XYZ file of N, CA, C and O in Angstrom:
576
model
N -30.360 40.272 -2.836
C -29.469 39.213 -2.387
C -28.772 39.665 -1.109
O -28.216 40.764 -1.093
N -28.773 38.793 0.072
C -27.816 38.922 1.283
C -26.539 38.772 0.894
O -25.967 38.097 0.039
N -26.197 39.610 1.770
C -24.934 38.980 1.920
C -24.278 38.390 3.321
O -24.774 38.837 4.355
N -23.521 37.710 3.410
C -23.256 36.811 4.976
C -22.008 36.564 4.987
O -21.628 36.035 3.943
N -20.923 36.802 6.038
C -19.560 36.655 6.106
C -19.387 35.579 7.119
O -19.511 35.566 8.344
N -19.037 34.608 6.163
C -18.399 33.124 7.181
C -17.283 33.356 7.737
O -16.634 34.260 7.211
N -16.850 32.872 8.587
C -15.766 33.120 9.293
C -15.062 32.028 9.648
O -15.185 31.415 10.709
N -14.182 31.735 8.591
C -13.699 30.561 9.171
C -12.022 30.568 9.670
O -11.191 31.438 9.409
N -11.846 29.450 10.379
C -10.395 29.123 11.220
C -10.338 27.621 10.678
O -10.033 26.884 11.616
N -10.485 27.065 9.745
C -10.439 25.427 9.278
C -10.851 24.821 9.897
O -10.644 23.678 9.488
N -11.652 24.814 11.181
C -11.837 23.823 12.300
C -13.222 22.934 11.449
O -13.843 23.169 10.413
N -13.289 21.909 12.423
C -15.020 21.324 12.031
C -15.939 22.001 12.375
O -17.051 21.790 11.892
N -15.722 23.068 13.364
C -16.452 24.093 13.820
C -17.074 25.056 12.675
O -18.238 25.425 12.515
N -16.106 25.290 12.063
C -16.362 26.277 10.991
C -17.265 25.610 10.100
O -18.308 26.130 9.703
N -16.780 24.190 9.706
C -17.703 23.661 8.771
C -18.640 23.246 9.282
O -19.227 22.542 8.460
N -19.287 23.276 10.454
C -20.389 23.273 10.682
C -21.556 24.546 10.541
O -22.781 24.473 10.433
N -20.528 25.877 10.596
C -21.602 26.680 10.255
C -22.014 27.127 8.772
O -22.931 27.845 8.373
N -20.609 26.173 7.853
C -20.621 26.590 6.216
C -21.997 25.651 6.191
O -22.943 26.236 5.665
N -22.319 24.151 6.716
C -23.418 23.897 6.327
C -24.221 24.156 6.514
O -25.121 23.453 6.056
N -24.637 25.460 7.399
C -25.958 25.797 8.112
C -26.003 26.645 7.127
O -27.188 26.912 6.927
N -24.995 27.476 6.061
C -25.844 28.310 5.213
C -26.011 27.389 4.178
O -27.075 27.396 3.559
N -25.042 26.518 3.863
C -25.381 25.451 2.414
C -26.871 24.819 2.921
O -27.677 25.085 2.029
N -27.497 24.127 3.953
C -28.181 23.867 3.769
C -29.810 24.653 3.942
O -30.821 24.050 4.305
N -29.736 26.232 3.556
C -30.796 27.471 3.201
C -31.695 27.008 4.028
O -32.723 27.218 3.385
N -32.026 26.512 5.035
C -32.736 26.689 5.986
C -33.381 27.696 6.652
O -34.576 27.991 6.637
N -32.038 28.423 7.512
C -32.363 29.727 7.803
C -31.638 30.987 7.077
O -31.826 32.141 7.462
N -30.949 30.713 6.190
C -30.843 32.264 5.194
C -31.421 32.099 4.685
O -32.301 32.948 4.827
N -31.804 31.019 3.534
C -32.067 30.928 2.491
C -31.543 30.763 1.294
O -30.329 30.569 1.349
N -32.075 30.767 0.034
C -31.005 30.351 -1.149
C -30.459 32.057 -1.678
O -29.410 32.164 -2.313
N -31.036 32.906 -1.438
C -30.744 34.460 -1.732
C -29.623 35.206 -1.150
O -29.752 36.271 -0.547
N -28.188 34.413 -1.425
C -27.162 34.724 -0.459
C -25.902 34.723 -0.948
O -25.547 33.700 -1.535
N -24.963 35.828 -0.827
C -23.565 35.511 -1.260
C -22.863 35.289 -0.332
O -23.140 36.075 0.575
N -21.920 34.483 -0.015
C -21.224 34.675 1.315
C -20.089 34.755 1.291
O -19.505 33.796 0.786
N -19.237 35.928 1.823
C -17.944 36.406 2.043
C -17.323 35.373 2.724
O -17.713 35.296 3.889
N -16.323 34.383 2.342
C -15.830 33.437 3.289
C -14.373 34.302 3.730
O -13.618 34.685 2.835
N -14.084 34.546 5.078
C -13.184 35.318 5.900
C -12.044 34.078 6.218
O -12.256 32.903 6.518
N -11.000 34.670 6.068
C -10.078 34.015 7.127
C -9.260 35.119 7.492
O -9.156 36.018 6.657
N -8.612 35.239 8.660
C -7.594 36.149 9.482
C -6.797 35.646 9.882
O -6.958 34.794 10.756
N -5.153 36.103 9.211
C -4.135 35.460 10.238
C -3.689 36.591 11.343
O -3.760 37.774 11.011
N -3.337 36.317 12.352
C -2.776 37.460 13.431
C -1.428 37.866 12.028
O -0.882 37.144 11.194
N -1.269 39.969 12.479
C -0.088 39.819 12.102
C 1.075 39.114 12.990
O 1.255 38.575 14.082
N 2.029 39.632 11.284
C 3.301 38.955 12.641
C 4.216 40.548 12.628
O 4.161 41.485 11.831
N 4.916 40.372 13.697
C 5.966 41.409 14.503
C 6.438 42.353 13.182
O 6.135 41.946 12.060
N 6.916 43.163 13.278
C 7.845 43.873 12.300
C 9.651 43.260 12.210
O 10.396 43.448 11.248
N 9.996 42.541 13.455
C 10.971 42.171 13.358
C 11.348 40.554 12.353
O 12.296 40.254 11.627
N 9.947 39.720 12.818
C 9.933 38.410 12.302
C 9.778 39.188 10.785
O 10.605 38.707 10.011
N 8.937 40.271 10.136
C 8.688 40.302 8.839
C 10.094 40.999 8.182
O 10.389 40.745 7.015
N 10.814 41.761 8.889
C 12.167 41.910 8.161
C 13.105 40.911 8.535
O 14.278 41.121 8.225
N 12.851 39.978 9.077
C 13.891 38.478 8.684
C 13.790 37.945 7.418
O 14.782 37.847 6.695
N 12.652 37.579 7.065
C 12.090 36.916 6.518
C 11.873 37.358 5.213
O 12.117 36.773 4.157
N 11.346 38.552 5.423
C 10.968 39.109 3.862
C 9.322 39.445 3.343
O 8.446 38.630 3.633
N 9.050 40.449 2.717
C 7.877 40.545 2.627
C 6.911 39.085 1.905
O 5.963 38.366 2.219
N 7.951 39.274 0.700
C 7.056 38.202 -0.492
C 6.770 36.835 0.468
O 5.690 36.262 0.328
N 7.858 36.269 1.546
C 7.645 34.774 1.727
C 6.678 34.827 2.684
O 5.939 33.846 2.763
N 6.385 36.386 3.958
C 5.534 36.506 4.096
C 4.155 36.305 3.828
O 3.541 35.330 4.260
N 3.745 37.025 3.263
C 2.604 37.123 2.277
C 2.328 35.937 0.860
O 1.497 36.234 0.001
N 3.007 34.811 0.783
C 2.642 33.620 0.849
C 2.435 33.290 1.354
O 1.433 32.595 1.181
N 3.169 33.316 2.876
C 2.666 32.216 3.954
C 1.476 32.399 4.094
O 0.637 31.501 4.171
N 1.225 33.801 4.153
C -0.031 34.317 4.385
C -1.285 33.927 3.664
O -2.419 33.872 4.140
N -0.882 33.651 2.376
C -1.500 33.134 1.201
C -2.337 32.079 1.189
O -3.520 31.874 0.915
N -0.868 31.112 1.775
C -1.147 29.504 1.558
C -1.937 28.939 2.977
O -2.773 28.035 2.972
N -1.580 29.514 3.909
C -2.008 29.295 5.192
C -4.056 29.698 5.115
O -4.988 28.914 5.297
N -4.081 30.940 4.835
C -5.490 31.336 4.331
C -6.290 30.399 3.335
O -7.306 29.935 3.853
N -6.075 30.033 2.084
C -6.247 29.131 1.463
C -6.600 27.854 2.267
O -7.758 27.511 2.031
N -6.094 27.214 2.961
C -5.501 26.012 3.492
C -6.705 25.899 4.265
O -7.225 24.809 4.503
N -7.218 27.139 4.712
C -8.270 26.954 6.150
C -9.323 27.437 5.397
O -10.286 27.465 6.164
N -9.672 27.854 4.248
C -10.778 28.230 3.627
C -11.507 27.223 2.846
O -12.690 27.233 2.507
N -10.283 26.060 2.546
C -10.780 25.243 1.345
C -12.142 24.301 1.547
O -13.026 24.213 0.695
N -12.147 23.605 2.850
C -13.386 22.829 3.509
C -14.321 23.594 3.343
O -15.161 23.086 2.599
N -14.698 25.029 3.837
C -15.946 25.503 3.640
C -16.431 25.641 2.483
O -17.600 25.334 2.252
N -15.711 26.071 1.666
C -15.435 26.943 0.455
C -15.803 25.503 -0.640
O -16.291 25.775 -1.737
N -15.580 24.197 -0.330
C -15.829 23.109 -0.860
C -17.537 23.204 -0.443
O -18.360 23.586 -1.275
N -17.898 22.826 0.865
C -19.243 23.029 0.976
C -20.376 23.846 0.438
O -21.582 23.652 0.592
N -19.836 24.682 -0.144
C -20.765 26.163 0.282
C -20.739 25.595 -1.841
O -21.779 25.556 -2.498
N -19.792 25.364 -2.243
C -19.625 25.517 -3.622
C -20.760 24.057 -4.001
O -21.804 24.285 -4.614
N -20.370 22.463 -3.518
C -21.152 21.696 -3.700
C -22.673 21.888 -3.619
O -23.433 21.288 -4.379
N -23.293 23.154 -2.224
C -24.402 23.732 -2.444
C -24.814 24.721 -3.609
O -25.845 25.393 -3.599
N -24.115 24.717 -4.351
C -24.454 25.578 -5.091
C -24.278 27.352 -4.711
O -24.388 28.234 -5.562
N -23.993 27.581 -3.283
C -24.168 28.343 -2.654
C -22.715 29.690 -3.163
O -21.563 29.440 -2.810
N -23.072 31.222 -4.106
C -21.957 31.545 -4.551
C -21.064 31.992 -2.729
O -21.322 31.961 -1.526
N -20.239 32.269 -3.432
C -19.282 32.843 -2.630
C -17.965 33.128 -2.755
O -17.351 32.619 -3.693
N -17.266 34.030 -1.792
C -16.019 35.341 -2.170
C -14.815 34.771 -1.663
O -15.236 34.177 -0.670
N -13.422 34.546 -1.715
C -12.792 34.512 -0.843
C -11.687 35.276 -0.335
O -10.695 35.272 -1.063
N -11.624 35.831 0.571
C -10.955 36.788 1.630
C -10.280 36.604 2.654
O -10.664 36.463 3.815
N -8.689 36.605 1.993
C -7.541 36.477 3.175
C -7.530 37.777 4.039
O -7.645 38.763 3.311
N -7.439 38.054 5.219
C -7.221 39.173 5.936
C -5.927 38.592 6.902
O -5.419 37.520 7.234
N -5.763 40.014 7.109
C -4.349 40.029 8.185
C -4.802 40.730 9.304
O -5.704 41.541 9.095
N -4.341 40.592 10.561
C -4.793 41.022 11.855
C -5.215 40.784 12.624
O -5.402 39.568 12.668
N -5.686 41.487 13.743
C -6.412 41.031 14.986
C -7.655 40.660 14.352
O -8.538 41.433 13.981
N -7.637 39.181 14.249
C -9.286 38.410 14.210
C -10.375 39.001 14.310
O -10.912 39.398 13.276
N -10.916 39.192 15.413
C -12.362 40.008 16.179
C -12.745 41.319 14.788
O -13.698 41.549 14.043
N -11.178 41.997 15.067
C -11.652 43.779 14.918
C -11.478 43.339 12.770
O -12.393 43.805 12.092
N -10.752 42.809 12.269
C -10.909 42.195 10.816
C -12.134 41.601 10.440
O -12.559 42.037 9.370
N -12.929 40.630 11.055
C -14.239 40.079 10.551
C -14.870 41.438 10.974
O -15.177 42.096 9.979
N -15.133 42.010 12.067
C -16.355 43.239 12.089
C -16.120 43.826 11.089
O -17.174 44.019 10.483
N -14.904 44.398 10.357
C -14.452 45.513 9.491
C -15.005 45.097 8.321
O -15.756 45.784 7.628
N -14.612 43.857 8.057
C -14.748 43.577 6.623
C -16.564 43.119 6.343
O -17.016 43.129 5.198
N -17.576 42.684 7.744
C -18.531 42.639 7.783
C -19.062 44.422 7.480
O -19.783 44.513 6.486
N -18.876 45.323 7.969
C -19.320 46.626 7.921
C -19.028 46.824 6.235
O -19.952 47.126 5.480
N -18.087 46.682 5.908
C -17.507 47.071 4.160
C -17.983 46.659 3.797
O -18.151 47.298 2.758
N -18.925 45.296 3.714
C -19.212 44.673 2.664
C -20.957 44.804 2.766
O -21.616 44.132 1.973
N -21.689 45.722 3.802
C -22.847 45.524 3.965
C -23.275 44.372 4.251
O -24.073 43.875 3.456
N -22.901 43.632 5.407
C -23.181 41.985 5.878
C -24.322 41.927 6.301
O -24.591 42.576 7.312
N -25.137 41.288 5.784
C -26.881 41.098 6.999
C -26.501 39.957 8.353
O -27.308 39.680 9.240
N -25.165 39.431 8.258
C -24.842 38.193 9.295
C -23.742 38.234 9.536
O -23.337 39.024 8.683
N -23.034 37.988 10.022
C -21.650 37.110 10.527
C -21.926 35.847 10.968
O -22.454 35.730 12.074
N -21.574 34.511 10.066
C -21.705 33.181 10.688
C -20.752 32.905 10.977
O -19.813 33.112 10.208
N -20.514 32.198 12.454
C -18.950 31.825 12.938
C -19.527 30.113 13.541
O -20.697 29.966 13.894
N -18.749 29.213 13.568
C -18.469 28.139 14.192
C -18.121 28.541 15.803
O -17.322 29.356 16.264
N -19.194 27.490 16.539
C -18.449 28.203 18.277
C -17.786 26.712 18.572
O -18.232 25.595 18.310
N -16.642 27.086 19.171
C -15.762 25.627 19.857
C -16.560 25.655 21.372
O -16.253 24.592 21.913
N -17.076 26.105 21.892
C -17.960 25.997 22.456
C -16.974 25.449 23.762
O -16.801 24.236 23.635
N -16.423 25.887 24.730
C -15.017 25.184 25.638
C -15.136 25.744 26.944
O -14.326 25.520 27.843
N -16.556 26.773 27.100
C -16.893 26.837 28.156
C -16.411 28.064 28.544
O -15.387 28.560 28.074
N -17.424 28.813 29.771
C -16.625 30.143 30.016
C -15.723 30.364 30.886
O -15.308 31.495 31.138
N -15.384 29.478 31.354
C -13.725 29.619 32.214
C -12.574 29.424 31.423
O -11.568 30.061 31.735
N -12.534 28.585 30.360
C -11.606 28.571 29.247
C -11.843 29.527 28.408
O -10.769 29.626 27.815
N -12.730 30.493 27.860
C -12.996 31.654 27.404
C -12.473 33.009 28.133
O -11.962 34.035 27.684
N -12.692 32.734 28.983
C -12.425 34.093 29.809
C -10.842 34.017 30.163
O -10.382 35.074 30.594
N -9.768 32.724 30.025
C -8.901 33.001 30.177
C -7.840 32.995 28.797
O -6.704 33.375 28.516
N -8.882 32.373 28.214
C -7.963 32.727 26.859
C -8.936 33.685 25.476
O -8.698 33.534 24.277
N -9.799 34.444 25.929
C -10.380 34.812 25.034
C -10.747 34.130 24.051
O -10.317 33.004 23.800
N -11.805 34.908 23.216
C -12.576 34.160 22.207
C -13.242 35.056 21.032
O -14.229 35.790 21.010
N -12.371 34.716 20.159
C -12.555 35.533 18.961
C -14.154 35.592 18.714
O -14.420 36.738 18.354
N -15.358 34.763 18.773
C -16.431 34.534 18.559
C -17.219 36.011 19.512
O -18.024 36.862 19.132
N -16.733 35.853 20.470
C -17.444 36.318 21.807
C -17.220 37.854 21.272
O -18.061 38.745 21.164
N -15.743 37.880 20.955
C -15.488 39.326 20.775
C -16.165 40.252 19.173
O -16.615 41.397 19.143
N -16.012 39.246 17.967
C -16.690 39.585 17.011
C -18.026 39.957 17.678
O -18.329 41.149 17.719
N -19.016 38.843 18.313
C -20.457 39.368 19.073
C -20.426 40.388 19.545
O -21.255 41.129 19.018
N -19.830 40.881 20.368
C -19.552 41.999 20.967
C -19.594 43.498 20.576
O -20.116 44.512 21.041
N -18.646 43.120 19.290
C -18.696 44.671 18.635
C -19.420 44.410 16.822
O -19.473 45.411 16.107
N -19.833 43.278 16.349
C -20.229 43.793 15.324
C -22.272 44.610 15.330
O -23.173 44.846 16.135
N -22.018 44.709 14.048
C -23.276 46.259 14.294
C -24.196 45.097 13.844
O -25.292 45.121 14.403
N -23.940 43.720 12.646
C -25.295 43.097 12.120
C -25.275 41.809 12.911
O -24.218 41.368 13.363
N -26.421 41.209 13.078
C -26.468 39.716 14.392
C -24.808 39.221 13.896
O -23.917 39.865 13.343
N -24.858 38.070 14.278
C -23.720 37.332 14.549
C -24.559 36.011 14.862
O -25.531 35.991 15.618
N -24.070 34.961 14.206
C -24.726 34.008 14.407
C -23.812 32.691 14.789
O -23.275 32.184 13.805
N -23.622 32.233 15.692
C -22.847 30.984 16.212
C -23.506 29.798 16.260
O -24.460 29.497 16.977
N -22.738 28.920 15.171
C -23.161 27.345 14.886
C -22.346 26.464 15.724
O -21.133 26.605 15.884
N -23.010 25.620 16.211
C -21.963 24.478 17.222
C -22.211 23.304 16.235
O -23.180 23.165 15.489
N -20.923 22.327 16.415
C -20.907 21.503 15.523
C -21.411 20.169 16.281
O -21.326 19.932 17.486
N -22.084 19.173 15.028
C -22.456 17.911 16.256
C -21.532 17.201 16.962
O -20.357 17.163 16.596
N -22.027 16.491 18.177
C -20.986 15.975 18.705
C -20.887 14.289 17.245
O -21.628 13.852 16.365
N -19.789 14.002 17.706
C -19.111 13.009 17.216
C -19.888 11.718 17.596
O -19.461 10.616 17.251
């Protein structure tokens, strides 16, 4: 059995690439898939305002919140799968947790916004490509 780490941010983007594994085309039906979400941390100052616990709900509910669309898809396929809140820098969290878990993929949704809007605001997609060790695979969603 593969394994494959979705990567999602709640967008339609994302759920466009949850259906490219729900519909086993190109993985196949032989697949578990790690569904990822990453929030940036936050400061050390915002987390001693605030407090750890309401933290780490937010953290909770916010993760949840952006996982549930795929995580609906992938389940209506029949397709199993994990779910995994992470904290941190985006990019360097999906490679990590792709390496730990023995990933044969990284599937990400691309917003696709062009490389002058990329290059000035970076792009978590570009940068996961960049440094992870197994392909990386970017789904664009249809147009509307």
């Amino acid at each position: 059995m593969k394994t494959l780490v979705l990567a999602t941010d709640g967008s339609n983007y994302s759920d466009a690439a949850a259906r490219c594994i729900a519909d086993k085309t190109l993985f196949g039906s032989d697949v578990t898939v790690h569904v990822v979400h990453c929030m940036p941390d936050l400061s050390g100052d915002i987390k001693s305002l605030v407090g750890k616990a309401e933290v780490d709900a937010w953290y909770a509910e916010e993760s949840t919140g952006a996982m549930a669309s795929v995580c609906a898809i992938l389940g209506a396929a029949g397709v199993p799968f994990e779910r995994h809140a992470l904290v941190g820098f985006p990019p360097e969290r999906i490679v990590h947790h792709a390496q730990s878990a023995g990933a044969a993929a990284i599937v990400m949704g691309s917003h696709g916004r062009g490389v002058f809007v990329e290059a000035l605001m970076g792009s978590v997609a570009g940068r996961v490509l960049a440094h992870a060790e197994c392909p990386v695979v970017l789904v664009k969603a249809p147009k509307a």
